[in-house]
C-alpha positions as a printed Julia matrix, in Angstrom:
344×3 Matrix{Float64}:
 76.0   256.02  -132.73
 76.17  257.91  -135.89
 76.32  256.5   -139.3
 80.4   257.2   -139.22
 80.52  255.01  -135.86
 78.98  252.4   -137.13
 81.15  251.91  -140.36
 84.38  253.0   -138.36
 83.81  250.3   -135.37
 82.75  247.66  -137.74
 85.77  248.5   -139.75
 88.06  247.23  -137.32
 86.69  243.98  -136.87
 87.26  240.96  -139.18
 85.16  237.46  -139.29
 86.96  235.07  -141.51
 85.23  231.89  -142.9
 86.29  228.66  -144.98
 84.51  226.36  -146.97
 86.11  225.86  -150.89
 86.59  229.73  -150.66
 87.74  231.68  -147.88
 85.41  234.79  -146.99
 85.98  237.95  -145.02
 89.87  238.73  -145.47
 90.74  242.49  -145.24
 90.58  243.76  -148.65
 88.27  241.51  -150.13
 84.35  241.8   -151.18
 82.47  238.56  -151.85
 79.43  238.08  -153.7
 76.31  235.66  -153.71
 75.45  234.81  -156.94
 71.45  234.65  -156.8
 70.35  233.35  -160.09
 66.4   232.83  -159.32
 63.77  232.43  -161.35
 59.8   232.65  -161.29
 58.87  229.04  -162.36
 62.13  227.75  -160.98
 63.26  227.09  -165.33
 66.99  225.42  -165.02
 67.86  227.36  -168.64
 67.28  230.56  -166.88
 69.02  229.73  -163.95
 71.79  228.41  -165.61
 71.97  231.82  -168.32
 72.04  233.7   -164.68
 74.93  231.74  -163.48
 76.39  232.24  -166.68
 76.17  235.77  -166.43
 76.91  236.45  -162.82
 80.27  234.15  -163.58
 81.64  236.52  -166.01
 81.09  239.3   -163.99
 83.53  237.6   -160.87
 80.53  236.89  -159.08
 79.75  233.73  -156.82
 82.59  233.59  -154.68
 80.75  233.76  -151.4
 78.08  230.81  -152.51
 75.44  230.24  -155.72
 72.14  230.24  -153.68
 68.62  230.36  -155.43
 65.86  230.91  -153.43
 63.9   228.24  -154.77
 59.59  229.04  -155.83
 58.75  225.46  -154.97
 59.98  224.03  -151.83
 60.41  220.69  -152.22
 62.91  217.52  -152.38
 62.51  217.17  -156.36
 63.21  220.46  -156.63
 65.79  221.1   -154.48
 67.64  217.83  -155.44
 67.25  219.05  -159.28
 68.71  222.07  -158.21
 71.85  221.42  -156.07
 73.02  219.12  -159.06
 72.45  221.99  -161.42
 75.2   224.23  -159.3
 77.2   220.58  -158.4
 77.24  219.83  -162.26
 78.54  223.2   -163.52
 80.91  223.59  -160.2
 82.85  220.29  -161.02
 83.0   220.25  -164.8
 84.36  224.15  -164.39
 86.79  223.9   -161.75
 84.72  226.48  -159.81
 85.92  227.43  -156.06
 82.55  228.1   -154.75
 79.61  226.69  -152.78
 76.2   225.79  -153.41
 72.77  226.7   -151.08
 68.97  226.04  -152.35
 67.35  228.17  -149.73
 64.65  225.8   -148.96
 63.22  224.67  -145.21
 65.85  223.44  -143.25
 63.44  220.01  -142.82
 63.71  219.79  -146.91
 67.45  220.11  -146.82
 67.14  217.52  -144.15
 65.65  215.11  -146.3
 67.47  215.82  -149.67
 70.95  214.64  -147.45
 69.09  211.62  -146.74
 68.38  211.45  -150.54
 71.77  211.92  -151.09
 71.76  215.65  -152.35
 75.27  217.41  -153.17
 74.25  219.82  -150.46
 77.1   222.33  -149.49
 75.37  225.18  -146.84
 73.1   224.78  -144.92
 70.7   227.33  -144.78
 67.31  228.67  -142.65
 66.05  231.65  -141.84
 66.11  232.54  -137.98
 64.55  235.08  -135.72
 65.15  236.58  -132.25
 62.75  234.99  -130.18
 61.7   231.25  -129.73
 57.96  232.28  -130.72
 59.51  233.56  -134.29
 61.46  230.48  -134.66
 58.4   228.79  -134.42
 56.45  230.91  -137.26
 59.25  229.6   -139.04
 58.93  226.02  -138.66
 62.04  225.28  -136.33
 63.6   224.82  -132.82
 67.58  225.27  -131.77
 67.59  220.94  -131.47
 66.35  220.81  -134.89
 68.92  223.39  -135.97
 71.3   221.18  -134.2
 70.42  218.02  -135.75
 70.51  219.56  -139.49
 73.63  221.0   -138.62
 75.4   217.27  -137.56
 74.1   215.51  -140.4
 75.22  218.42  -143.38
 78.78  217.98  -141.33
 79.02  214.5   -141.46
 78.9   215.03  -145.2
 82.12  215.88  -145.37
 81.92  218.27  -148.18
 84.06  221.27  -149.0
 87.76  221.78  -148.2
 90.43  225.22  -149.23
 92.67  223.99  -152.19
 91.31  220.2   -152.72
 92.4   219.36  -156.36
 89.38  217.92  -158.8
 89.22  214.81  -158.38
 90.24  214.66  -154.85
 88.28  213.85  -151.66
 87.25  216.98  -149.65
 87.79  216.6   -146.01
 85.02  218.73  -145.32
 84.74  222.86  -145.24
 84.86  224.62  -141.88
 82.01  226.23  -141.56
 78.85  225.11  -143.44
 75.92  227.08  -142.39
 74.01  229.72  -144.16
 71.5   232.37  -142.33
 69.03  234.5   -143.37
 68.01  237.41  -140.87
 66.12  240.78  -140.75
 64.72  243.46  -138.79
 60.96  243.08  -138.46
 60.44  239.0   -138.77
 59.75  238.97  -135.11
 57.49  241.96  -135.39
 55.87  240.56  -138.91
 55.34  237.28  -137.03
 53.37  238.81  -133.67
 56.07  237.18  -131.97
 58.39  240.64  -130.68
 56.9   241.01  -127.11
 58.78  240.34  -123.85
 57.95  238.93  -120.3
 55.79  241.97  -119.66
 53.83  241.68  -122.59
 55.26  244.81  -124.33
 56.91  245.36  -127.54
 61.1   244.73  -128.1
 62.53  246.89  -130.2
 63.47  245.62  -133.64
 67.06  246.05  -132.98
 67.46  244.1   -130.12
 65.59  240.97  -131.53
 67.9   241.25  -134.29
 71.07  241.04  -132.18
 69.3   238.15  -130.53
 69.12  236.4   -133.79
 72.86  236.65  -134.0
 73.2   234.74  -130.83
 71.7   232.27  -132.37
 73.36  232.03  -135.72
 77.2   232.39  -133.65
 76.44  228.97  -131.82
 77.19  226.87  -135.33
 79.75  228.66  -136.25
 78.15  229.69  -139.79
 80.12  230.47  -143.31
 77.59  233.31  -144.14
 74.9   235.39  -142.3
 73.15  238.44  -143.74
 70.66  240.69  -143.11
 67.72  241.1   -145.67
 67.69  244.73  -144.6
 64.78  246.29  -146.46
 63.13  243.14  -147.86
 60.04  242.91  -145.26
 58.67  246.2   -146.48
 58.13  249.9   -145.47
 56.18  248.48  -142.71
 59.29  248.15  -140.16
 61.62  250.04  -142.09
 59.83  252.81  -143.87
 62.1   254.73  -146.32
 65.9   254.76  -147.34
 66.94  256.55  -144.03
 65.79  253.74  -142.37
 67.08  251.23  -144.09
 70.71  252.61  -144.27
 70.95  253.2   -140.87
 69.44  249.34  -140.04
 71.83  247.84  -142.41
 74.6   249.42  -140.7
 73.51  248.64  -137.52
 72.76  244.91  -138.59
 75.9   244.84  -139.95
 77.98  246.13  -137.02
 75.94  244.76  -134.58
 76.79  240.85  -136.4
 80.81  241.56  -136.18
 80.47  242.62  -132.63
 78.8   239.42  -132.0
 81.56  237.07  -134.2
 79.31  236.82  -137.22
 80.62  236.19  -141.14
 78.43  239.88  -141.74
 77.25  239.85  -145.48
 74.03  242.2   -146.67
 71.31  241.79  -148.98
 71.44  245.63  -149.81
 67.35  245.75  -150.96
 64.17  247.16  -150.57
 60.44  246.54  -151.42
 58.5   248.62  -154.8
 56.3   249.96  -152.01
 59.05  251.53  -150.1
 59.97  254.95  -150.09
 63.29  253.94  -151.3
 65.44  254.03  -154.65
 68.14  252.62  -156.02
 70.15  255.62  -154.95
 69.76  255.14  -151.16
 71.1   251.09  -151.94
 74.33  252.97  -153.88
 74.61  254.65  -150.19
 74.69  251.62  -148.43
 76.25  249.63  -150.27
 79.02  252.62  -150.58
 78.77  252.91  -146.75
 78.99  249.05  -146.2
 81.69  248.69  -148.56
 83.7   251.18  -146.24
 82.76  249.12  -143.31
 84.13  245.78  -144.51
 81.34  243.97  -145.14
 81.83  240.26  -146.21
 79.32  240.02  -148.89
 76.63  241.19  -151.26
 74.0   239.87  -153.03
 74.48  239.8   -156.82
 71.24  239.85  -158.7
 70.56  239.69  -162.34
 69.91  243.82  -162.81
 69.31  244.09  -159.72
 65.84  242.87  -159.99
 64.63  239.48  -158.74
 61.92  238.3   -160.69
 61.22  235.88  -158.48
 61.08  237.48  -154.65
 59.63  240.71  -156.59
 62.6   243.34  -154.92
 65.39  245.41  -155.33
 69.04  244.34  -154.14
 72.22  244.69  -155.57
 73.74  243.55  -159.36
 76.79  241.95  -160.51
 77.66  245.65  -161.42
 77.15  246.67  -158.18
 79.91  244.39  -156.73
 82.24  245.28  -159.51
 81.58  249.07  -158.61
 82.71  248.76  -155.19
 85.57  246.73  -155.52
 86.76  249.31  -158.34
 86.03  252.05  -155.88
 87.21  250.75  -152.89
 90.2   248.64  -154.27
 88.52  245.24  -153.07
 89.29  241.95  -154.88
 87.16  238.58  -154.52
 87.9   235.86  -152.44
 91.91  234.55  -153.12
 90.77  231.31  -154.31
 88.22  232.68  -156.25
 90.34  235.2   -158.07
 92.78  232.84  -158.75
 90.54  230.75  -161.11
 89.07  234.42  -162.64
 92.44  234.79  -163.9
 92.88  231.23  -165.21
 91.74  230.31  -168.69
 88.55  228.84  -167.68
 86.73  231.82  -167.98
 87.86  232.3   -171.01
 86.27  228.49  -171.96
 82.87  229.52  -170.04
 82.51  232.47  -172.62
 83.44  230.28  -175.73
 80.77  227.49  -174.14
 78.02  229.81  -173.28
 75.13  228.22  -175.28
 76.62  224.77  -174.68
 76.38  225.64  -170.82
 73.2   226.7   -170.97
 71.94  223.85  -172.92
 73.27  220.82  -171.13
 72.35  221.86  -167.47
 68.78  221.19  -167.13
 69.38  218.09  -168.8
 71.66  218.01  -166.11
 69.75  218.96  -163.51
 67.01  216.89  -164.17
 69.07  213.6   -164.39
Protein backbone atom coordinates (compact mmCIF):
# COMPACT_ATOMS: atom_id res chain seq x y z
CA UNK A 1 0.00 0.00 0.00
CA UNK A 2 1.08 3.47 -0.61
CA UNK A 3 1.22 6.21 1.86
CA UNK A 4 -2.37 7.56 0.31
CA UNK A 5 -3.85 3.90 1.07
CA UNK A 6 -2.96 3.84 4.22
CA UNK A 7 -4.44 7.29 5.36
CA UNK A 8 -7.53 6.76 2.95
CA UNK A 9 -8.45 3.09 4.46
CA UNK A 10 -7.77 4.16 7.93
CA UNK A 11 -9.90 7.13 7.24
CA UNK A 12 -12.92 5.24 7.02
CA UNK A 13 -12.73 3.49 10.11
CA UNK A 14 -13.71 4.89 13.56
CA UNK A 15 -12.79 3.35 17.23
CA UNK A 16 -14.73 5.21 19.81
CA UNK A 17 -13.79 5.04 23.56
CA UNK A 18 -15.33 6.31 27.01
CA UNK A 19 -13.97 6.93 30.21
CA UNK A 20 -14.78 10.83 31.72
CA UNK A 21 -14.10 11.88 28.02
CA UNK A 22 -15.15 10.25 25.00
CA UNK A 23 -12.23 9.65 22.36
CA UNK A 24 -12.21 8.94 18.66
CA UNK A 25 -15.49 10.74 17.27
CA UNK A 26 -15.20 11.88 13.59
CA UNK A 27 -13.96 15.30 13.70
CA UNK A 28 -12.18 15.31 16.77
CA UNK A 29 -8.23 15.17 17.74
CA UNK A 30 -7.33 14.28 21.33
CA UNK A 31 -4.26 14.91 23.09
CA UNK A 32 -2.10 13.29 25.96
CA UNK A 33 -0.89 15.73 28.08
CA UNK A 34 2.75 14.35 29.04
CA UNK A 35 4.07 16.64 31.64
CA UNK A 36 7.42 14.61 32.69
CA UNK A 37 10.16 15.55 34.35
CA UNK A 38 13.91 14.37 34.99
CA UNK A 39 13.89 14.02 38.86
CA UNK A 40 10.19 13.37 38.83
CA UNK A 41 9.85 17.48 40.74
CA UNK A 42 5.81 17.83 41.33
CA UNK A 43 6.35 21.94 40.69
CA UNK A 44 7.49 21.09 37.28
CA UNK A 45 5.01 18.71 36.60
CA UNK A 46 2.38 20.66 37.80
CA UNK A 47 3.82 24.16 35.64
CA UNK A 48 3.57 21.42 32.60
CA UNK A 49 0.03 20.63 33.33
CA UNK A 50 -0.50 24.12 33.71
CA UNK A 51 0.72 24.84 30.47
CA UNK A 52 -0.52 21.98 28.39
CA UNK A 53 -4.18 23.02 30.02
CA UNK A 54 -4.22 26.32 28.45
CA UNK A 55 -3.28 25.12 25.32
CA UNK A 56 -6.72 22.53 25.21
CA UNK A 57 -4.52 19.79 25.86
CA UNK A 58 -5.24 16.59 28.08
CA UNK A 59 -8.37 15.46 26.82
CA UNK A 60 -7.29 11.97 25.89
CA UNK A 61 -5.47 11.33 29.55
CA UNK A 62 -2.52 13.29 31.79
CA UNK A 63 0.11 10.45 31.77
CA UNK A 64 3.78 11.02 33.05
CA UNK A 65 6.10 8.53 32.43
CA UNK A 66 7.40 8.40 35.76
CA UNK A 67 11.87 8.30 36.36
CA UNK A 68 11.37 6.23 39.47
CA UNK A 69 9.14 3.33 39.38
CA UNK A 70 7.80 2.85 42.46
CA UNK A 71 4.55 2.83 44.84
CA UNK A 72 5.65 6.23 46.68
CA UNK A 73 6.06 7.64 43.65
CA UNK A 74 3.40 6.64 41.73
CA UNK A 75 0.89 7.12 44.65
CA UNK A 76 2.42 10.85 45.00
CA UNK A 77 1.76 11.18 41.56
CA UNK A 78 -1.80 9.99 40.70
CA UNK A 79 -2.97 12.39 43.60
CA UNK A 80 -1.07 15.20 41.98
CA UNK A 81 -3.39 14.74 38.58
CA UNK A 82 -6.54 13.47 41.14
CA UNK A 83 -6.00 16.77 43.20
CA UNK A 84 -5.92 19.28 40.31
CA UNK A 85 -8.70 17.08 38.25
CA UNK A 86 -11.33 17.45 41.13
CA UNK A 87 -10.69 20.93 42.49
CA UNK A 88 -10.85 22.09 38.51
CA UNK A 89 -13.74 20.34 37.25
CA UNK A 90 -11.44 18.71 34.67
CA UNK A 91 -13.04 15.92 32.20
CA UNK A 92 -9.99 13.92 31.84
CA UNK A 93 -8.10 10.84 33.05
CA UNK A 94 -5.06 10.13 34.83
CA UNK A 95 -2.09 7.25 33.92
CA UNK A 96 1.50 7.08 35.80
CA UNK A 97 3.11 4.82 33.27
CA UNK A 98 4.74 2.63 35.73
CA UNK A 99 4.94 -1.53 35.72
CA UNK A 100 1.71 -2.89 35.55
CA UNK A 101 2.82 -4.99 39.04
CA UNK A 102 3.36 -1.25 40.65
CA UNK A 103 -0.04 -0.12 39.51
CA UNK A 104 -1.10 -3.38 40.97
CA UNK A 105 0.00 -2.57 44.25
CA UNK A 106 -0.77 1.24 44.43
CA UNK A 107 -4.83 -0.08 43.95
CA UNK A 108 -4.17 -2.15 46.84
CA UNK A 109 -2.77 1.04 48.51
CA UNK A 110 -5.66 2.69 47.54
CA UNK A 111 -4.25 4.91 44.62
CA UNK A 112 -6.81 7.22 42.55
CA UNK A 113 -5.70 5.14 39.62
CA UNK A 114 -7.78 5.84 36.37
CA UNK A 115 -5.86 3.74 33.21
CA UNK A 116 -4.27 1.19 33.37
CA UNK A 117 -1.29 1.08 31.52
CA UNK A 118 1.82 -1.48 30.28
CA UNK A 119 3.73 -1.73 27.55
CA UNK A 120 3.14 -4.96 25.35
CA UNK A 121 4.89 -6.76 22.57
CA UNK A 122 4.06 -9.30 19.83
CA UNK A 123 5.37 -12.36 21.05
CA UNK A 124 5.12 -14.17 24.50
CA UNK A 125 9.11 -14.09 24.74
CA UNK A 126 8.81 -10.00 24.52
CA UNK A 127 6.14 -9.98 27.03
CA UNK A 128 8.41 -11.60 29.14
CA UNK A 129 11.47 -8.98 28.65
CA UNK A 130 8.84 -6.91 29.88
CA UNK A 131 7.97 -8.39 33.07
CA UNK A 132 4.37 -9.78 32.22
CA UNK A 133 2.04 -12.65 31.04
CA UNK A 134 -1.74 -12.28 29.39
CA UNK A 135 -3.13 -13.80 33.21
CA UNK A 136 -1.31 -11.09 34.83
CA UNK A 137 -2.68 -8.60 32.32
CA UNK A 138 -5.93 -10.14 33.17
CA UNK A 139 -5.75 -9.90 36.78
CA UNK A 140 -4.59 -6.03 36.72
CA UNK A 141 -7.23 -5.48 34.42
CA UNK A 142 -10.24 -6.97 37.04
CA UNK A 143 -8.97 -5.30 39.94
CA UNK A 144 -8.50 -1.41 38.13
CA UNK A 145 -12.37 -2.34 37.02
CA UNK A 146 -13.63 -3.15 40.17
CA UNK A 147 -12.57 0.36 41.06
CA UNK A 148 -15.27 1.73 39.66
CA UNK A 149 -13.77 4.91 38.54
CA UNK A 150 -14.67 7.17 35.65
CA UNK A 151 -18.12 7.69 34.10
CA UNK A 152 -19.34 10.42 30.77
CA UNK A 153 -21.18 13.43 32.47
CA UNK A 154 -20.96 12.41 36.39
CA UNK A 155 -21.47 15.80 38.22
CA UNK A 156 -18.58 16.71 41.06
CA UNK A 157 -19.47 15.37 43.77
CA UNK A 158 -21.21 12.43 42.41
CA UNK A 159 -20.29 8.71 42.43
CA UNK A 160 -18.80 7.48 39.08
CA UNK A 161 -20.19 4.22 38.00
CA UNK A 162 -17.10 3.38 36.42
CA UNK A 163 -15.61 4.41 32.71
CA UNK A 164 -15.88 1.90 29.87
CA UNK A 165 -12.81 1.22 28.92
CA UNK A 166 -9.82 1.67 31.29
CA UNK A 167 -6.72 0.40 29.76
CA UNK A 168 -3.77 2.20 28.41
CA UNK A 169 -1.01 0.55 25.89
CA UNK A 170 2.15 1.38 24.87
CA UNK A 171 3.46 -0.36 21.55
CA UNK A 172 6.21 -0.07 18.86
CA UNK A 173 7.92 -1.50 16.03
CA UNK A 174 11.24 -3.03 17.06
CA UNK A 175 10.54 -4.08 20.99
CA UNK A 176 10.40 -7.63 19.85
CA UNK A 177 13.48 -7.19 17.73
CA UNK A 178 15.29 -4.87 20.61
CA UNK A 179 14.39 -7.69 23.03
CA UNK A 180 15.98 -10.89 20.86
CA UNK A 181 12.63 -12.10 21.15
CA UNK A 182 11.25 -11.58 17.04
CA UNK A 183 12.00 -15.16 15.74
CA UNK A 184 9.37 -17.76 14.78
CA UNK A 185 8.97 -21.64 14.95
CA UNK A 186 11.77 -21.99 12.43
CA UNK A 187 14.12 -20.00 14.17
CA UNK A 188 14.10 -17.08 11.65
CA UNK A 189 13.40 -13.52 11.94
CA UNK A 190 9.44 -11.93 11.82
CA UNK A 191 9.21 -8.97 10.29
CA UNK A 192 8.67 -5.93 12.48
CA UNK A 193 5.32 -5.33 11.08
CA UNK A 194 3.76 -8.38 11.73
CA UNK A 195 4.84 -8.56 15.49
CA UNK A 196 3.35 -5.27 15.73
CA UNK A 197 -0.10 -6.31 14.47
CA UNK A 198 0.33 -9.17 16.88
CA UNK A 199 0.64 -6.76 19.68
CA UNK A 200 -2.71 -5.38 18.72
CA UNK A 201 -4.28 -8.72 19.24
CA UNK A 202 -3.32 -8.48 22.36
CA UNK A 203 -4.22 -5.00 23.43
CA UNK A 204 -8.12 -5.63 21.52
CA UNK A 205 -8.83 -8.51 24.14
CA UNK A 206 -9.44 -5.70 27.14
CA UNK A 207 -11.08 -3.58 25.29
CA UNK A 208 -8.54 -0.54 25.98
CA UNK A 209 -9.40 3.48 26.11
CA UNK A 210 -6.01 4.29 24.38
CA UNK A 211 -3.26 2.41 22.41
CA UNK A 212 -0.40 4.08 20.54
CA UNK A 213 2.47 3.41 18.81
CA UNK A 214 5.85 4.98 19.99
CA UNK A 215 6.77 5.05 16.31
CA UNK A 216 10.33 6.32 16.20
CA UNK A 217 11.20 6.19 19.92
CA UNK A 218 13.46 2.83 19.87
CA UNK A 219 15.99 4.48 17.62
CA UNK A 220 17.41 4.46 14.01
CA UNK A 221 18.21 0.97 14.73
CA UNK A 222 14.69 -0.52 13.44
CA UNK A 223 13.50 2.48 11.91
CA UNK A 224 16.38 4.36 10.42
CA UNK A 225 15.36 7.82 9.07
CA UNK A 226 12.06 9.90 8.59
CA UNK A 227 10.94 7.72 5.55
CA UNK A 228 10.81 5.05 7.75
CA UNK A 229 9.21 6.27 10.36
CA UNK A 230 6.29 7.92 8.39
CA UNK A 231 5.54 5.08 6.58
CA UNK A 232 5.59 2.76 10.11
CA UNK A 233 3.40 5.19 11.81
CA UNK A 234 0.96 4.92 9.16
CA UNK A 235 1.07 1.48 8.96
CA UNK A 236 0.85 1.15 12.89
CA UNK A 237 -1.80 3.31 12.77
CA UNK A 238 -3.95 1.64 10.09
CA UNK A 239 -2.98 -1.59 10.90
CA UNK A 240 -4.59 -0.81 14.92
CA UNK A 241 -8.15 0.40 13.33
CA UNK A 242 -8.26 -2.63 11.16
CA UNK A 243 -7.81 -4.62 14.20
CA UNK A 244 -10.63 -2.47 16.53
CA UNK A 245 -7.98 -0.47 18.33
CA UNK A 246 -8.58 3.30 20.03
CA UNK A 247 -5.29 4.25 17.36
CA UNK A 248 -3.42 7.30 19.00
CA UNK A 249 0.54 8.10 17.98
CA UNK A 250 3.42 9.26 19.77
CA UNK A 251 4.64 11.17 16.56
CA UNK A 252 8.72 11.02 17.75
CA UNK A 253 12.03 10.12 17.02
CA UNK A 254 15.48 9.60 18.69
CA UNK A 255 18.63 12.69 18.45
CA UNK A 256 20.50 9.89 16.70
CA UNK A 257 18.02 9.42 14.00
CA UNK A 258 18.20 10.68 10.69
CA UNK A 259 15.06 12.48 11.32
CA UNK A 260 13.79 16.20 11.98
CA UNK A 261 11.13 17.84 13.17
CA UNK A 262 9.96 18.34 9.62
CA UNK A 263 9.38 14.64 8.78
CA UNK A 264 7.07 14.58 12.45
CA UNK A 265 5.05 17.85 10.74
CA UNK A 266 4.53 15.07 7.83
CA UNK A 267 3.16 12.61 9.92
CA UNK A 268 1.49 14.18 12.05
CA UNK A 269 -0.11 16.15 8.86
CA UNK A 270 -0.58 12.68 7.27
CA UNK A 271 -2.08 11.13 10.53
CA UNK A 272 -4.21 13.98 11.12
CA UNK A 273 -5.80 13.19 7.59
CA UNK A 274 -6.17 9.65 8.61
CA UNK A 275 -8.21 10.18 11.77
CA UNK A 276 -6.04 9.41 14.25
CA UNK A 277 -7.40 9.45 17.90
CA UNK A 278 -4.58 11.07 19.62
CA UNK A 279 -1.23 12.76 19.99
CA UNK A 280 1.18 13.19 22.40
CA UNK A 281 1.51 16.76 23.71
CA UNK A 282 4.93 17.52 25.05
CA UNK A 283 6.28 20.58 26.65
CA UNK A 284 8.23 22.01 23.22
CA UNK A 285 8.23 19.10 21.99
CA UNK A 286 11.13 17.95 23.94
CA UNK A 287 10.97 15.47 26.83
CA UNK A 288 13.54 16.09 29.19
CA UNK A 289 12.99 13.17 30.74
CA UNK A 290 12.80 10.11 27.94
CA UNK A 291 15.54 12.38 26.02
CA UNK A 292 13.23 12.50 22.39
CA UNK A 293 11.35 14.31 20.05
CA UNK A 294 7.39 14.01 19.81
CA UNK A 295 4.84 16.37 19.32
CA UNK A 296 3.87 19.93 21.39
CA UNK A 297 0.79 21.44 22.59
CA UNK A 298 1.30 23.59 19.37
CA UNK A 299 1.40 20.79 17.39
CA UNK A 300 -2.16 19.64 18.34
CA UNK A 301 -3.47 23.12 18.03
CA UNK A 302 -1.89 23.19 14.41
CA UNK A 303 -3.75 20.34 13.22
CA UNK A 304 -6.96 20.90 14.56
CA UNK A 305 -6.68 24.57 12.98
CA UNK A 306 -5.69 22.91 9.76
CA UNK A 307 -7.81 20.17 9.60
CA UNK A 308 -10.94 21.71 11.38
CA UNK A 309 -10.66 19.12 14.39
CA UNK A 310 -12.01 20.05 17.86
CA UNK A 311 -11.12 18.12 21.25
CA UNK A 312 -13.08 15.66 22.81
CA UNK A 313 -17.06 17.10 23.38
CA UNK A 314 -16.74 16.91 26.99
CA UNK A 315 -13.55 18.31 27.00
CA UNK A 316 -14.37 21.32 24.91
CA UNK A 317 -17.21 21.99 26.76
CA UNK A 318 -15.27 22.86 30.00
CA UNK A 319 -12.48 24.87 27.54
CA UNK A 320 -15.23 27.14 26.92
CA UNK A 321 -16.44 27.42 30.53
CA UNK A 322 -14.94 29.98 32.86
CA UNK A 323 -12.63 27.69 34.52
CA UNK A 324 -9.97 28.28 32.32
CA UNK A 325 -10.24 31.51 32.73
CA UNK A 326 -9.72 30.79 36.87
CA UNK A 327 -6.65 28.33 35.98
CA UNK A 328 -4.89 31.42 34.31
CA UNK A 329 -5.76 33.90 37.21
CA UNK A 330 -4.46 30.85 39.76
CA UNK A 331 -1.38 29.91 37.93
CA UNK A 332 1.24 30.40 40.73
CA UNK A 333 -1.32 29.31 43.32
CA UNK A 334 -1.64 25.98 41.19
CA UNK A 335 1.67 25.47 40.97
CA UNK A 336 2.38 26.04 44.53
CA UNK A 337 -0.16 23.93 46.35
CA UNK A 338 0.26 20.63 44.29
CA UNK A 339 3.29 19.06 45.55
CA UNK A 340 2.14 19.87 48.83
CA UNK A 341 -0.56 18.07 47.44
CA UNK A 342 0.95 15.42 46.06
CA UNK A 343 3.01 14.60 48.78
CA UNK A 344 0.14 14.47 51.39
Amino acid sequence: MRLQDLVLVARKIRVVTRFRTTVGLPGRLSTRLQPNHPTDDARGIAASMLDGLLLGSGDAVIGINPVSDNVHTLTSLLHLIDRARTRYAIPTQSCVLAHITTQMEAMRQNAPLDLLFQSIGGTEATNTSFGISLSLLDEAHQQARALKRGGIGVLPGEQEPGGENIMYFETGQGSALSANAHLGVDGLGVDQQTLEARAYAVARHFQPMLVNTVVGFIGPEYLFDGKQIIRAGLEDHLCGKLLGLPMGADICYTNHAEADQDDMDTLLTLLGAAGVNFIMGVPGADDIMLNYQSTSFHDALYLRSTLGLRPAPEFEAWLNSTTPSSLRLQQLQMVEELPELAGS
